[in-house]
GROMACS .gro file of C-alpha atoms in nm:
model
  216
    1LEU     CA    1   0.000   0.000   0.000
    2ILE     CA    2   0.285   0.239   0.082
    3SER     CA    3   0.446   0.169  -0.255
    4ILE     CA    4   0.123   0.226  -0.446
    5SER     CA    5   0.048   0.548  -0.255
    6SER     CA    6   0.398   0.686  -0.321
    7SER     CA    7   0.375   0.610  -0.693
    8SER     CA    8   0.034   0.772  -0.713
    9CYS     CA    9   0.158   1.092  -0.548
   10LYS     CA   10   0.447   1.120  -0.791
   11ARG     CA   11   0.214   1.077  -1.085
   12ILE     CA   12  -0.027   1.344  -0.962
   13ILE     CA   13   0.250   1.597  -0.897
   14LYS     CA   14   0.387   1.546  -1.246
   15GLU     CA   15   0.047   1.593  -1.409
   16ASP     CA   16  -0.031   1.908  -1.207
   17LYS     CA   17   0.286   2.091  -1.310
   18PRO     CA   18   0.184   2.383  -1.541
   19LYS     CA   19   0.320   2.386  -1.893
   20PHE     CA   20   0.533   2.689  -1.988
   21ILE     CA   21   0.364   2.905  -2.252
   22LEU     CA   22   0.570   3.095  -2.511
   23GLU     CA   23   0.352   3.351  -2.687
   24ILE     CA   24   0.534   3.533  -2.968
   25PRO     CA   25   0.427   3.685  -3.305
   26ASP     CA   26   0.306   3.440  -3.568
   27SER     CA   27   0.598   3.379  -3.804
   28TYR     CA   28   0.418   3.128  -4.027
   29LYS     CA   29   0.278   3.388  -4.269
   30ARG     CA   30   0.616   3.565  -4.285
   31HIS     CA   31   0.808   3.245  -4.363
   32ARG     CA   32   1.087   3.360  -4.133
   33PRO     CA   33   1.132   3.434  -3.759
   34ASP     CA   34   0.990   3.764  -3.633
   35ILE     CA   35   1.273   4.018  -3.669
   36TYR     CA   36   1.166   4.227  -3.369
   37TYR     CA   37   1.160   3.925  -3.142
   38GLU     CA   38   1.497   3.797  -3.263
   39ILE     CA   39   1.668   4.137  -3.235
   40ASN     CA   40   1.512   4.186  -2.892
   41LYS     CA   41   1.677   3.864  -2.773
   42ILE     CA   42   2.015   3.981  -2.901
   43HIS     CA   43   1.980   4.322  -2.737
   44SER     CA   44   1.869   4.165  -2.409
   45ASP     CA   45   2.193   3.968  -2.397
   46GLU     CA   46   2.397   4.275  -2.486
   47LEU     CA   47   2.232   4.474  -2.205
   48MET     CA   48   2.302   4.180  -1.970
   49LEU     CA   49   1.932   4.135  -1.899
   50ASN     CA   50   1.799   3.796  -1.799
   51LYS     CA   51   1.649   3.576  -2.072
   52LEU     CA   52   1.282   3.653  -2.020
   53TRP     CA   53   1.175   3.408  -2.293
   54LEU     CA   54   1.273   3.133  -2.046
   55GLY     CA   55   1.044   3.277  -1.779
   56THR     CA   56   1.114   3.446  -1.447
   57ASP     CA   57   1.057   3.347  -1.084
   58SER     CA   58   0.803   3.621  -1.019
   59PHE     CA   59   0.703   3.890  -1.272
   60GLU     CA   60   0.877   4.121  -1.517
   61LEU     CA   61   0.752   4.377  -1.768
   62ARG     CA   62   0.968   4.552  -2.028
   63LEU     CA   63   0.888   4.830  -2.272
   64TRP     CA   64   1.137   4.891  -2.554
   65SER     CA   65   1.121   5.194  -2.784
   66LYS     CA   66   1.339   5.279  -3.082
   67VAL     CA   67   1.329   5.534  -3.362
   68GLU     CA   68   1.403   5.319  -3.666
   69VAL     CA   69   1.621   5.575  -3.847
   70THR     CA   70   1.852   5.627  -3.547
   71ASN     CA   71   2.095   5.408  -3.356
   72GLY     CA   72   1.954   5.482  -3.010
   73GLY     CA   73   1.687   5.312  -2.803
   74GLU     CA   74   1.555   5.275  -2.449
   75VAL     CA   75   1.408   5.007  -2.226
   76TYR     CA   76   1.196   5.033  -1.912
   77VAL     CA   77   1.220   4.729  -1.686
   78ILE     CA   78   0.967   4.676  -1.407
   79LYS     CA   79   1.021   4.359  -1.208
   80LYS     CA   80   0.944   4.195  -0.878
   81ILE     CA   81   1.228   4.027  -0.687
   82ASN     CA   82   1.183   3.873  -0.343
   83ASN     CA   83   0.846   4.052  -0.310
   84LYS     CA   84   1.008   4.388  -0.380
   85TRP     CA   85   0.957   4.598  -0.693
   86LYS     CA   86   1.242   4.747  -0.895
   87CYS     CA   87   1.209   4.989  -1.188
   88LEU     CA   88   1.503   5.051  -1.419
   89HIS     CA   89   1.555   5.268  -1.727
   90TYR     CA   90   1.815   5.164  -1.987
   91PHE     CA   91   1.929   5.386  -2.273
   92TYR     CA   92   2.154   5.240  -2.541
   93ILE     CA   93   2.344   5.330  -2.858
   94GLU     CA   94   2.400   5.081  -3.139
   95ASN     CA   95   2.707   5.058  -3.357
   96GLU     CA   96   2.685   5.155  -3.722
   97ALA     CA   97   2.624   4.862  -3.956
   98GLU     CA   98   2.691   4.832  -4.326
   99TRP     CA   99   2.367   4.853  -4.521
  100CYS     CA  100   2.247   4.556  -4.724
  101ASN     CA  101   1.931   4.503  -4.926
  102ASP     CA  102   1.788   4.255  -4.676
  103TYR     CA  103   1.659   4.447  -4.373
  104TYR     CA  104   1.658   4.136  -4.154
  105THR     CA  105   2.031   4.086  -4.209
  106TYR     CA  106   2.106   4.456  -4.168
  107ALA     CA  107   1.913   4.484  -3.840
  108SER     CA  108   2.087   4.181  -3.691
  109ARG     CA  109   2.425   4.346  -3.755
  110LYS     CA  110   2.340   4.651  -3.542
  111THR     CA  111   2.467   4.552  -3.200
  112ILE     CA  112   2.468   4.766  -2.886
  113ASP     CA  113   2.792   4.958  -2.837
  114THR     CA  114   2.717   5.164  -2.524
  115PHE     CA  115   2.443   5.174  -2.261
  116TRP     CA  116   2.366   5.325  -1.924
  117VAL     CA  117   2.101   5.250  -1.665
  118LYS     CA  118   1.938   5.422  -1.368
  119LYS     CA  119   1.669   5.346  -1.112
  120VAL     CA  120   1.335   5.518  -1.167
  121GLN     CA  121   0.998   5.541  -0.995
  122PRO     CA  122   0.649   5.617  -1.131
  123LYS     CA  123   0.520   5.968  -1.059
  124THR     CA  124   0.217   5.829  -0.876
  125ASN     CA  125   0.271   5.471  -0.757
  126LEU     CA  126   0.299   5.121  -0.903
  127ASN     CA  127  -0.051   5.018  -0.797
  128ASN     CA  128  -0.198   5.305  -0.997
  129PHE     CA  129   0.037   5.239  -1.288
  130PHE     CA  130  -0.058   4.871  -1.316
  131SER     CA  131  -0.427   4.948  -1.271
  132LEU     CA  132  -0.416   5.185  -1.570
  133ILE     CA  133  -0.219   4.962  -1.809
  134GLU     CA  134  -0.426   4.655  -1.719
  135LYS     CA  135  -0.742   4.843  -1.820
  136GLU     CA  136  -0.582   4.872  -2.166
  137ASN     CA  137  -0.543   4.493  -2.190
  138ILE     CA  138  -0.161   4.505  -2.187
  139TYR     CA  139  -0.129   4.132  -2.109
  140ASN     CA  140  -0.336   4.015  -2.406
  141LEU     CA  141  -0.269   4.247  -2.700
  142PRO     CA  142  -0.151   4.090  -3.028
  143SER     CA  143   0.138   4.220  -3.234
  144GLN     CA  144   0.032   4.498  -3.468
  145ASP     CA  145   0.075   4.297  -3.788
  146ASP     CA  146  -0.135   4.014  -3.641
  147ILE     CA  147  -0.437   4.246  -3.614
  148LYS     CA  148  -0.701   4.142  -3.865
  149GLY     CA  149  -0.705   4.380  -4.162
  150TRP     CA  150  -0.408   4.587  -4.049
  151LYS     CA  151  -0.188   4.732  -4.327
  152ASN     CA  152   0.127   4.933  -4.279
  153ILE     CA  153   0.118   5.296  -4.398
  154VAL     CA  154   0.426   5.425  -4.212
  155ASP     CA  155   0.791   5.419  -4.322
  156ASP     CA  156   1.037   5.381  -4.035
  157GLY     CA  157   0.876   5.564  -3.740
  158ILE     CA  158   0.906   5.444  -3.381
  159THR     CA  159   0.883   5.077  -3.285
  160PHE     CA  160   0.767   4.967  -2.940
  161ASN     CA  161   0.818   4.616  -2.803
  162ILE     CA  162   0.644   4.473  -2.498
  163GLU     CA  163   0.777   4.176  -2.300
  164ILE     CA  164   0.588   4.016  -2.013
  165ALA     CA  165   0.712   3.716  -1.818
  166THR     CA  166   0.607   3.504  -1.523
  167LYS     CA  167   0.721   3.164  -1.405
  168TYR     CA  168   0.495   2.987  -1.653
  169LYS     CA  169   0.446   3.229  -1.941
  170TYR     CA  170   0.636   3.464  -2.173
  171LYS     CA  171   0.466   3.704  -2.413
  172PHE     CA  172   0.621   3.937  -2.672
  173TYR     CA  173   0.453   4.177  -2.914
  174HIS     CA  174   0.540   4.492  -3.107
  175TYR     CA  175   0.381   4.804  -3.258
  176ASN     CA  176   0.509   5.074  -3.492
  177CYS     CA  177   0.353   5.420  -3.453
  178PRO     CA  178   0.026   5.283  -3.307
  179ASP     CA  179  -0.111   5.638  -3.274
  180VAL     CA  180  -0.141   5.654  -3.653
  181TYR     CA  181  -0.394   5.367  -3.650
  182ARG     CA  182  -0.572   5.428  -3.320
  183LYS     CA  183  -0.900   5.546  -3.474
  184LYS     CA  184  -0.933   5.237  -3.694
  185TYR     CA  185  -0.806   4.957  -3.469
  186LYS     CA  186  -0.899   4.908  -3.106
  187GLU     CA  187  -0.569   4.735  -3.030
  188CYS     CA  188  -0.366   5.028  -3.165
  189ASN     CA  189  -0.569   5.266  -2.953
  190GLN     CA  190  -0.504   5.053  -2.645
  191MET     CA  191  -0.131   5.042  -2.717
  192THR     CA  192  -0.126   5.419  -2.766
  193ASN     CA  193  -0.295   5.461  -2.428
  194ILE     CA  194  -0.039   5.228  -2.268
  195LEU     CA  195   0.243   5.440  -2.408
  196ASP     CA  196   0.074   5.755  -2.279
  197ILE     CA  197   0.061   5.599  -1.931
  198PHE     CA  198   0.429   5.504  -1.947
  199ASP     CA  199   0.511   5.858  -2.059
  200LYS     CA  200   0.314   6.023  -1.778
  201GLU     CA  201   0.451   5.790  -1.511
  202PHE     CA  202   0.812   5.745  -1.623
  203GLY     CA  203   0.874   5.987  -1.910
  204LEU     CA  204   0.945   5.815  -2.241
  205HIS     CA  205   1.240   5.981  -2.415
  206LEU     CA  206   1.147   5.827  -2.751
  207ASN     CA  207   0.772   5.870  -2.780
  208PHE     CA  208   0.531   5.999  -3.038
  209ASN     CA  209   0.412   6.291  -2.822
  210GLY     CA  210   0.741   6.477  -2.853
  211ASP     CA  211   1.003   6.552  -3.115
  212TYR     CA  212   0.975   6.201  -3.258
  213LYS     CA  213   0.602   6.211  -3.336
  214CYS     CA  214   0.522   5.974  -3.624
  215CYS     CA  215   0.444   6.143  -3.954
  216TYR     CA  216   0.222   5.993  -4.224
   0.00000   0.00000   0.00000
């Protein structure tokens, strides 16, 4: 009886263990890996950030923003460690890469040359910050080019990547100048609102409300 009971417990524990979910942009229709996701992984390593696509012990949220015609970008990292919250702001500069006709190859050649980081805090508080971004469905938005009917009408502009990780799930999605499409697509409007919240709470240096406003 002891042997049977022990075997049964082991079987139940194994079956109850949650399966890790990796939710990234659909690459099937592109016939190649998502360039934003792949470059994001490279830049994460170069900034010495942990590999979020493998999960994290608690919770971590990252917002990346980059003006496509420049070699500078920024990342906001909001994470929970040992039941304590930490907010960090990274700013980085990429090296110059030789242009080639294939953008995917060109983008992968632009590695980070210099970066700096500082601790930051929201202007109000984290509870208010999370309450606002959760109302905009930040955990469930699709990537912009996975929105039904969406067509690109912007050259270059500003690209924003979102990463969200827990112990059992990783999600990545991206938008380019979502403010341009906010009146036509609900998801673009929600992403625009999320960026507005980040800007008001932390102050985005590369955002469409300032000198880098998207033109179309």
